[in-house]
Coordinates of C-alpha atoms and ligand atoms in Angstrom, one line a residue:
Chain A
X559 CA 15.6 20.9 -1.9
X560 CA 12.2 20.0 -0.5
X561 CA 11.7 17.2 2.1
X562 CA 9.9 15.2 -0.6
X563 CA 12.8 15.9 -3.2
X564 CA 15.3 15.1 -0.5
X565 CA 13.4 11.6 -0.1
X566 CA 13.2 10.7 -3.9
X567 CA 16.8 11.5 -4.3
X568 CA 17.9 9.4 -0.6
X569 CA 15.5 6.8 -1.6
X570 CA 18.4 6.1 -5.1
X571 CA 21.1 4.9 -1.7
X572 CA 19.1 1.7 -2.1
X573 CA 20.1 -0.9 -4.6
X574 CA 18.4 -0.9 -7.9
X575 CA 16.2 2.0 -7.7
X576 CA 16.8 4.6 -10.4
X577 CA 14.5 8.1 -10.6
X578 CA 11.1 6.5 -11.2
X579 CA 11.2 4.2 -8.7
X580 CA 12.5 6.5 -6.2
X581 CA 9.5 8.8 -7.0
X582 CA 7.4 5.6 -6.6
X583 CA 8.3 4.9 -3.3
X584 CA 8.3 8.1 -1.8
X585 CA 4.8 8.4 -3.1
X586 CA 3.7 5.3 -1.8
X587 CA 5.4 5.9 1.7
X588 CA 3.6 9.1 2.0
X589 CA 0.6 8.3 0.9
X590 CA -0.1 4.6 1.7
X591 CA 2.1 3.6 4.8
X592 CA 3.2 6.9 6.8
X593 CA 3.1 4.7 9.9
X594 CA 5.4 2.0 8.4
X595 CA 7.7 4.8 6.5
X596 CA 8.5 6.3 9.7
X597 CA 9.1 2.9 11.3
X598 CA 11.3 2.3 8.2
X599 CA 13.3 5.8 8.7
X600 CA 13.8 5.0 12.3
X601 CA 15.0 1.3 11.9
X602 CA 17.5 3.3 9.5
X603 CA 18.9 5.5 12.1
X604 CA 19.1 2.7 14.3
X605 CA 20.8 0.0 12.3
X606 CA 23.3 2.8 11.4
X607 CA 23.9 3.8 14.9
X608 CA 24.3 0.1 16.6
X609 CA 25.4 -1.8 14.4
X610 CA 28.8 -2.8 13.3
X611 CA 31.1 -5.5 12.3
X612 CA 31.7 -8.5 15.2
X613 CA 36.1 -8.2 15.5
X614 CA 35.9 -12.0 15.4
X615 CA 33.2 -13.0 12.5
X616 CA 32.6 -9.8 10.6
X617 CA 29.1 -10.5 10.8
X618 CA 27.0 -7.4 11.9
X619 CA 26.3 -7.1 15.3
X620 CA 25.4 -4.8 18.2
X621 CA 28.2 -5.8 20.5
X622 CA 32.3 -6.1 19.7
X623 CA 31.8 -9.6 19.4
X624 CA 28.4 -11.3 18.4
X625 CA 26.8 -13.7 20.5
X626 CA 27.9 -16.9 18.2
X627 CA 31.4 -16.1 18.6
X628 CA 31.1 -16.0 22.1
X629 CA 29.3 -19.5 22.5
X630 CA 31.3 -21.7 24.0
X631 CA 29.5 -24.6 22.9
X632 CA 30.5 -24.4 19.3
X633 CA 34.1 -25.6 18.2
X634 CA 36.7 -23.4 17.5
X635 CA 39.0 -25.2 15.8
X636 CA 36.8 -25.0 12.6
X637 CA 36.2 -21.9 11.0
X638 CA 33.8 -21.5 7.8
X639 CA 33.9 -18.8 5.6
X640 CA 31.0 -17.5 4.1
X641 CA 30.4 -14.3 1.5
X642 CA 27.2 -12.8 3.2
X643 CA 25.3 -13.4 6.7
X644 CA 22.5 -15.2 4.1
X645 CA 25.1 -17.4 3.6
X646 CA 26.0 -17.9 7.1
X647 CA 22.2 -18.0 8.0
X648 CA 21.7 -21.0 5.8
X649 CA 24.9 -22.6 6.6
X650 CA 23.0 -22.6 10.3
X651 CA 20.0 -24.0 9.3
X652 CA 21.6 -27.3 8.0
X653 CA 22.5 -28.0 11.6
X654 CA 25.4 -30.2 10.5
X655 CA 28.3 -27.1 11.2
X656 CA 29.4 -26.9 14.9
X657 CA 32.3 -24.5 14.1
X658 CA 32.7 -21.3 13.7
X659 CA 32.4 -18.6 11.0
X660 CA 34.3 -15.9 9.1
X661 CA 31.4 -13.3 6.3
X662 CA 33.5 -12.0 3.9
X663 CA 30.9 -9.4 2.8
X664 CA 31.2 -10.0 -0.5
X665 CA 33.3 -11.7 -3.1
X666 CA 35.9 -11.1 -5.3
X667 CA 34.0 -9.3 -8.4
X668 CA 36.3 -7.6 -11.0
X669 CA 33.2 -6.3 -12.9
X670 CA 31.8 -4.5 -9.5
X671 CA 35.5 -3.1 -8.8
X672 CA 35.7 -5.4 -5.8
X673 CA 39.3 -7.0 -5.7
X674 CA 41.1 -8.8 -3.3
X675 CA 41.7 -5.3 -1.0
X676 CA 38.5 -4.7 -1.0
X677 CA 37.5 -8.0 1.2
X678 CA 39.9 -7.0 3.5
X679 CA 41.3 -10.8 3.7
X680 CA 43.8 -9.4 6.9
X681 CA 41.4 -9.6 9.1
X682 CA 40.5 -13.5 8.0
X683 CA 44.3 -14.0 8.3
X684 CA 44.8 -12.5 11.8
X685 CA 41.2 -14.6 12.2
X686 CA 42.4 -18.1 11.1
X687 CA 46.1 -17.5 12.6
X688 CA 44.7 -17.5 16.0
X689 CA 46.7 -20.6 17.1
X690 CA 43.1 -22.3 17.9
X691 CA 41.7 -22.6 14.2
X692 CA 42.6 -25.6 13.0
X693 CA 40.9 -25.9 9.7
X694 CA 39.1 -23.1 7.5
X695 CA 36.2 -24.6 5.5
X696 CA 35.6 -22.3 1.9
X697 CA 32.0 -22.1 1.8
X698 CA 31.9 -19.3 -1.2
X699 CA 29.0 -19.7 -3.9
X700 CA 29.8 -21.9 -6.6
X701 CA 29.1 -19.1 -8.9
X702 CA 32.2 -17.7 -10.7
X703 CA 32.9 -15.1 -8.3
X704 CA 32.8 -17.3 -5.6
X705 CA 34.6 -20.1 -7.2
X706 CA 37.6 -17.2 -7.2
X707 CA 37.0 -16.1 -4.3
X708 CA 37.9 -19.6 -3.1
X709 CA 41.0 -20.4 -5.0
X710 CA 42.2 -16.3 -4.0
X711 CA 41.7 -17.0 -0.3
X712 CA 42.4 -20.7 -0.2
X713 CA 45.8 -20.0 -1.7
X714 CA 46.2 -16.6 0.7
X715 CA 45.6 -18.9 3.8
X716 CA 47.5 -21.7 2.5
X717 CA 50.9 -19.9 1.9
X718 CA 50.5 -18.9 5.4
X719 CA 50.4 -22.6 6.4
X720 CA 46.6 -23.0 7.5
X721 CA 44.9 -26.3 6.6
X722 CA 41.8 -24.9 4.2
X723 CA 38.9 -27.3 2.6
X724 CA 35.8 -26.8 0.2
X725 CA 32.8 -27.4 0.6
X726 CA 31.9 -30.2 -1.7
X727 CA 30.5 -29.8 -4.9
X728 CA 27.3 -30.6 -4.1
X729 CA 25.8 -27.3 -4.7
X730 CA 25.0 -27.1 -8.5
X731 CA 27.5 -25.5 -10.5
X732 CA 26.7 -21.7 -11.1
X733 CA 23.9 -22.0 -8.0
X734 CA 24.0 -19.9 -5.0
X735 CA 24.2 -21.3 -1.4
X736 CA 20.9 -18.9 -0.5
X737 CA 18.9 -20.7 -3.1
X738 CA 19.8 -24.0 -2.0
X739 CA 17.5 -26.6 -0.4
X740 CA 19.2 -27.2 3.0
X741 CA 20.0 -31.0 2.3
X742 CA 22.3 -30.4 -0.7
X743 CA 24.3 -27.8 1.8
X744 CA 24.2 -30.2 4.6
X745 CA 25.6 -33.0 2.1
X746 CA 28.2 -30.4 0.4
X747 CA 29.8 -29.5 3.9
X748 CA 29.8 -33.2 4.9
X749 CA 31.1 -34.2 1.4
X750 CA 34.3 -31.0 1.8
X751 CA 37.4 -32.0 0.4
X752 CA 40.6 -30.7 1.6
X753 CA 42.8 -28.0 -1.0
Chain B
X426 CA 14.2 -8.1 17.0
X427 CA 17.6 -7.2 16.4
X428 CA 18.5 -3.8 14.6
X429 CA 19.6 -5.3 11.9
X430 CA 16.0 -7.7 11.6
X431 CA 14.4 -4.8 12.1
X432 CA 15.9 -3.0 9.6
X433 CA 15.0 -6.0 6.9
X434 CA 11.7 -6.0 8.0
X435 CA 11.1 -2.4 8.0
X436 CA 13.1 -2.3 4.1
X437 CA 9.1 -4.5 3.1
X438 CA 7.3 -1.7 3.7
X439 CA 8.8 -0.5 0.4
X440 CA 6.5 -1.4 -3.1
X441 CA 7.7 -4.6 -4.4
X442 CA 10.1 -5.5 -1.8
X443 CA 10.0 -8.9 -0.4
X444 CA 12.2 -10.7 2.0
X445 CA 14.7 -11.2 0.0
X446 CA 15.3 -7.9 -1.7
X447 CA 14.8 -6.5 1.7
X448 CA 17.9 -8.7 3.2
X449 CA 19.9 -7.6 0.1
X450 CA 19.3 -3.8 0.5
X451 CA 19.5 -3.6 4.4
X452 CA 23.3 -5.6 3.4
X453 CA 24.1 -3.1 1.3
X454 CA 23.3 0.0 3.1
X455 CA 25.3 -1.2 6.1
X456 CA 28.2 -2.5 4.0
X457 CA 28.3 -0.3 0.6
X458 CA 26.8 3.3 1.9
X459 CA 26.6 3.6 5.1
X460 CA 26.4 7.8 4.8
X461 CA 23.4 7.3 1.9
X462 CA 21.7 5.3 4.5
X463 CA 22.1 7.9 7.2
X464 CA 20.8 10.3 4.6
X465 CA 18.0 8.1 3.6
X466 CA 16.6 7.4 7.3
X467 CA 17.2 11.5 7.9
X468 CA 14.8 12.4 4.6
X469 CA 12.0 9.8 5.2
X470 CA 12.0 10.7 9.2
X471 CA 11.9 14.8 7.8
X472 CA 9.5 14.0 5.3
X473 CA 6.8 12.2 7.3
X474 CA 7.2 15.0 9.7
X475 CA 7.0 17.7 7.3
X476 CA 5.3 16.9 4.5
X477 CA 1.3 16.9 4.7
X478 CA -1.5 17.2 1.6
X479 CA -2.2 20.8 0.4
X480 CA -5.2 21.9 1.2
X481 CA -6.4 23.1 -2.8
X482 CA -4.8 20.3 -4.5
X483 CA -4.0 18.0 -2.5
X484 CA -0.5 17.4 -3.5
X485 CA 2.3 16.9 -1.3
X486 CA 3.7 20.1 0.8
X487 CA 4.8 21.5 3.8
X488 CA 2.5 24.8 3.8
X489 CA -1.1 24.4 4.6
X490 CA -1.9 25.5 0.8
X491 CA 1.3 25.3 -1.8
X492 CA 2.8 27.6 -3.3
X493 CA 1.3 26.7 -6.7
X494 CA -2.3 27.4 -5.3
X495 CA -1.3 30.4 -3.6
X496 CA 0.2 32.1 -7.4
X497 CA -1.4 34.7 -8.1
X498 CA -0.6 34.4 -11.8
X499 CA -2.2 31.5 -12.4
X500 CA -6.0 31.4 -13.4
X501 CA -8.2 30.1 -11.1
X502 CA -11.6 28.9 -13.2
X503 CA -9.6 26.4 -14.8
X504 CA -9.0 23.0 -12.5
X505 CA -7.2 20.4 -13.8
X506 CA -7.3 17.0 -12.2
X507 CA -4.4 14.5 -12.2
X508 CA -3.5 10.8 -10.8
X509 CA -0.5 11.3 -9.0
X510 CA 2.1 14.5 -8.5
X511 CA 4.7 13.1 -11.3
X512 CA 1.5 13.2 -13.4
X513 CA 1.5 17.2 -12.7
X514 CA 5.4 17.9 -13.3
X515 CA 5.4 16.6 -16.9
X516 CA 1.8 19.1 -17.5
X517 CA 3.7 21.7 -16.4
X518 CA 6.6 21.0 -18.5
X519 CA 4.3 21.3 -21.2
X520 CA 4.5 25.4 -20.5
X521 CA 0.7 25.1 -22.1
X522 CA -1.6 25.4 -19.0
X523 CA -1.8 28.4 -16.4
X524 CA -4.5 27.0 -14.5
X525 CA -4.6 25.5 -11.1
X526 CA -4.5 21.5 -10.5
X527 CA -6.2 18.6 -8.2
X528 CA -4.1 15.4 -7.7
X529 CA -6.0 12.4 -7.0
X530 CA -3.2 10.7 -5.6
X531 CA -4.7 7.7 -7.2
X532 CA -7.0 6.0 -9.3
X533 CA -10.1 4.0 -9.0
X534 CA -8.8 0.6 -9.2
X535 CA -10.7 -2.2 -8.2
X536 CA -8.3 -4.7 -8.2
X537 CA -5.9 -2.8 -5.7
X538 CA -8.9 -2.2 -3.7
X539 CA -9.3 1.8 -4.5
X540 CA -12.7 2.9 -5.1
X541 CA -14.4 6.0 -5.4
X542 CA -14.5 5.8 -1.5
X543 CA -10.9 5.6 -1.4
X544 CA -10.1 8.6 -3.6
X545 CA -11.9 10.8 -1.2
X546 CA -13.6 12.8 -4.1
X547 CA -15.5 15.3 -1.8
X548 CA -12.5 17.5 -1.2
X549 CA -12.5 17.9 -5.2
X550 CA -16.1 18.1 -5.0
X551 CA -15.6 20.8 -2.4
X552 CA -12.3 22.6 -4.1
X553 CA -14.5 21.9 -7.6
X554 CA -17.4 24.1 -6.0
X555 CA -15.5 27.3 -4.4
X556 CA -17.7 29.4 -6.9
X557 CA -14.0 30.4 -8.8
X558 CA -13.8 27.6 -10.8
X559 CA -15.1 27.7 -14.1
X560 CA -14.1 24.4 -15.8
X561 CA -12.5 21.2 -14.6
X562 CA -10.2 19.3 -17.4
X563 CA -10.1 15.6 -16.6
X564 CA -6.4 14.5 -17.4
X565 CA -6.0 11.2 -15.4
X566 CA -4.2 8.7 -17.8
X567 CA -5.5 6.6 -20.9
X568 CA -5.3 3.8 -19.1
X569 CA -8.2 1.3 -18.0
X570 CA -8.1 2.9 -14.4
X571 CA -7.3 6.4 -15.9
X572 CA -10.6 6.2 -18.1
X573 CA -13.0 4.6 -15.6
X574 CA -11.4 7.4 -12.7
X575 CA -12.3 10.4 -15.7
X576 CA -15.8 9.0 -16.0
X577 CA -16.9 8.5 -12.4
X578 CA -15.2 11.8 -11.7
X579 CA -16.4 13.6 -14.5
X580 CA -20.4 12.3 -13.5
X581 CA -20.1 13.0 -10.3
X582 CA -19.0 16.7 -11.0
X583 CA -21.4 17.3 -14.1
X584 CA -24.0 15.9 -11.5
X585 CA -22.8 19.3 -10.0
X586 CA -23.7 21.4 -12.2
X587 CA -19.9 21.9 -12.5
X588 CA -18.5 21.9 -16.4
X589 CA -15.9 18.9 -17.2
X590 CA -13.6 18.4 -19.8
X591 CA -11.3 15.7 -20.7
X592 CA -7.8 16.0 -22.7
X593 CA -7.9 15.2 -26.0
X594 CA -6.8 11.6 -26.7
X595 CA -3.7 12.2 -28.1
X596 CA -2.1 10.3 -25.5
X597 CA -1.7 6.7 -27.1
X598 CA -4.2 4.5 -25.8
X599 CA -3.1 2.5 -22.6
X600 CA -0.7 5.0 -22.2
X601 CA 1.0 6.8 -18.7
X602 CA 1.6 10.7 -18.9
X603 CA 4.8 9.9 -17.3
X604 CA 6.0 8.3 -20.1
X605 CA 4.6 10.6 -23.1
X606 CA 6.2 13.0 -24.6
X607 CA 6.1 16.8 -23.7
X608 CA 4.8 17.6 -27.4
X609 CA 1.7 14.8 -27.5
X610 CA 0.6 15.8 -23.7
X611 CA 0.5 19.3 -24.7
X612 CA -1.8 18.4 -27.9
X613 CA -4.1 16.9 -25.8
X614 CA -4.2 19.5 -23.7
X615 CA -5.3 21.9 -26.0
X616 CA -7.8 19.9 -27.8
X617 CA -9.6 18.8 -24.9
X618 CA -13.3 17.8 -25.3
X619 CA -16.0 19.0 -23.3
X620 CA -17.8 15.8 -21.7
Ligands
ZN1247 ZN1 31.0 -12.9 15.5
ZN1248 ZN1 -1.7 23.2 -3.6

């Protein structure tokens, strides 16, 4: 295959982009950006090479454990879980959540073949059993998905004796925390009720 | 800027991605396809290294002159001049035309800021004028932009002294080669007008 055939066909690794729009973007990169495709490419190798999943958060990170793990400041007796690092990032910006966090990377999905294995919920169990984690706050979508997600991994935690809560309702049904203005959130994690 | 912010903002570079799509495909290479994304940094790294503008027709390879211009077989008096490479594949899959080919690698599009300027028409002018070439057939795309591109080109190159034809409107109107079929492009082809 050719360098430019080898690009259209990478290019399909990227969510959403059939044939055409490979071809699209591999035109445009060569054509109109060469300085910011090769910057692209390079980030690529990069992110590939450094980063990888924080032992304590599952977040991605550069070192073993990320840097909000580490901070001493925050409380470790609260621990929210969150589907995606969006999530988290909004959760953040409410600046009413002192604890902290466990990313799922993703959600419990039958249509996408994404079952409870697939989240790998061990790792949130050896997480929350740590002896210092005193509550673990649900902070899933309020989509469907995430509404299971919440129940599957409220119950998992809860048979193993580990206080869980919900964020409240607050977020409108079927809405997604990353869409959210940051005042419902703040009022939602306030408003958490206990399973 | 972390890898991983890096990597978002490196994804925008891409046509039609914004922040958001760019967070949601940078998640999903690290998470879903971490090998693809390897891959995909790889190809674009090897194909802005590798891949330059053919000296004839200006499409993408990683001779000087391609291997197309360099075929012996084909007949070079005949010069046909296309928008983009995809635009070239589906003429060839018409198995109707043995000549050689320009690609624009564009279109005069005001709107996006692409004028005559832009499409650096003096290398056709130049490649138009090697003495060889006997006709040029315009066959940019029925489109607004097509049309006005086949006009200015086709003036400036009659201005020339060179002769110019355009395939034969059996393209619908308004529409993209890339998405005609086989049978109507080869019509056109071999009904083209003389301008
Ligand atoms: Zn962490
Ligand atoms: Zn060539």
């Amino acid at each position: 295959m050719s360098p430019l055939d080898q690009l259209i066909e990478a290019l399909r690794v990227l969510p959403g982009v059939g044939p055409k729009s490979a071809q699209r973007m591999a035109y445009h990169l060569l054509q109109r950006d060469r300085q910011g495709a090769a910057r692209l490419g390079a980030s690529i190798v990069t992110a590939m090479e450094k980063l990888k999943h924080c032992q304590r958060c599952n977040s991605f990170t550069e070192a073993d454990v990320c840097e909000r793990c580490l901070n001493a400041q925050r409380d470790p007796a609260l621990l929210c879980v969150v589907e995606m690092p969006a999530d988290l990032a909004m959760m953040e910006q409410t600046h009413t959540y002192k604890g902290l966090y466990y990313v799922l990377m993703g959600r419990i999905s039958p249509l996408d073949g994404v079952g409870p294995r697939e989240l790998q919920l061990e790792k949130l169990i050896d997480r929350a059993s740590d002896g210092v984690v005193n509550e673990v706050i649900l902070a899933t979508n309020f989509t469907n998905e995430g509404e299971a997600t919440a129940h599957y991994v409220g119950a998992v935690l809860q048979a193993r004796g580990i206080k869980v809560s919900r964020i409240a309702r607050g977020v409108p049904v079927g809405g997604e925390l990353e869409h959210t203005d940051i005042g419902t959130i703040a009022q939602a994690l306030v408003e958490r009720r206990s399973l």
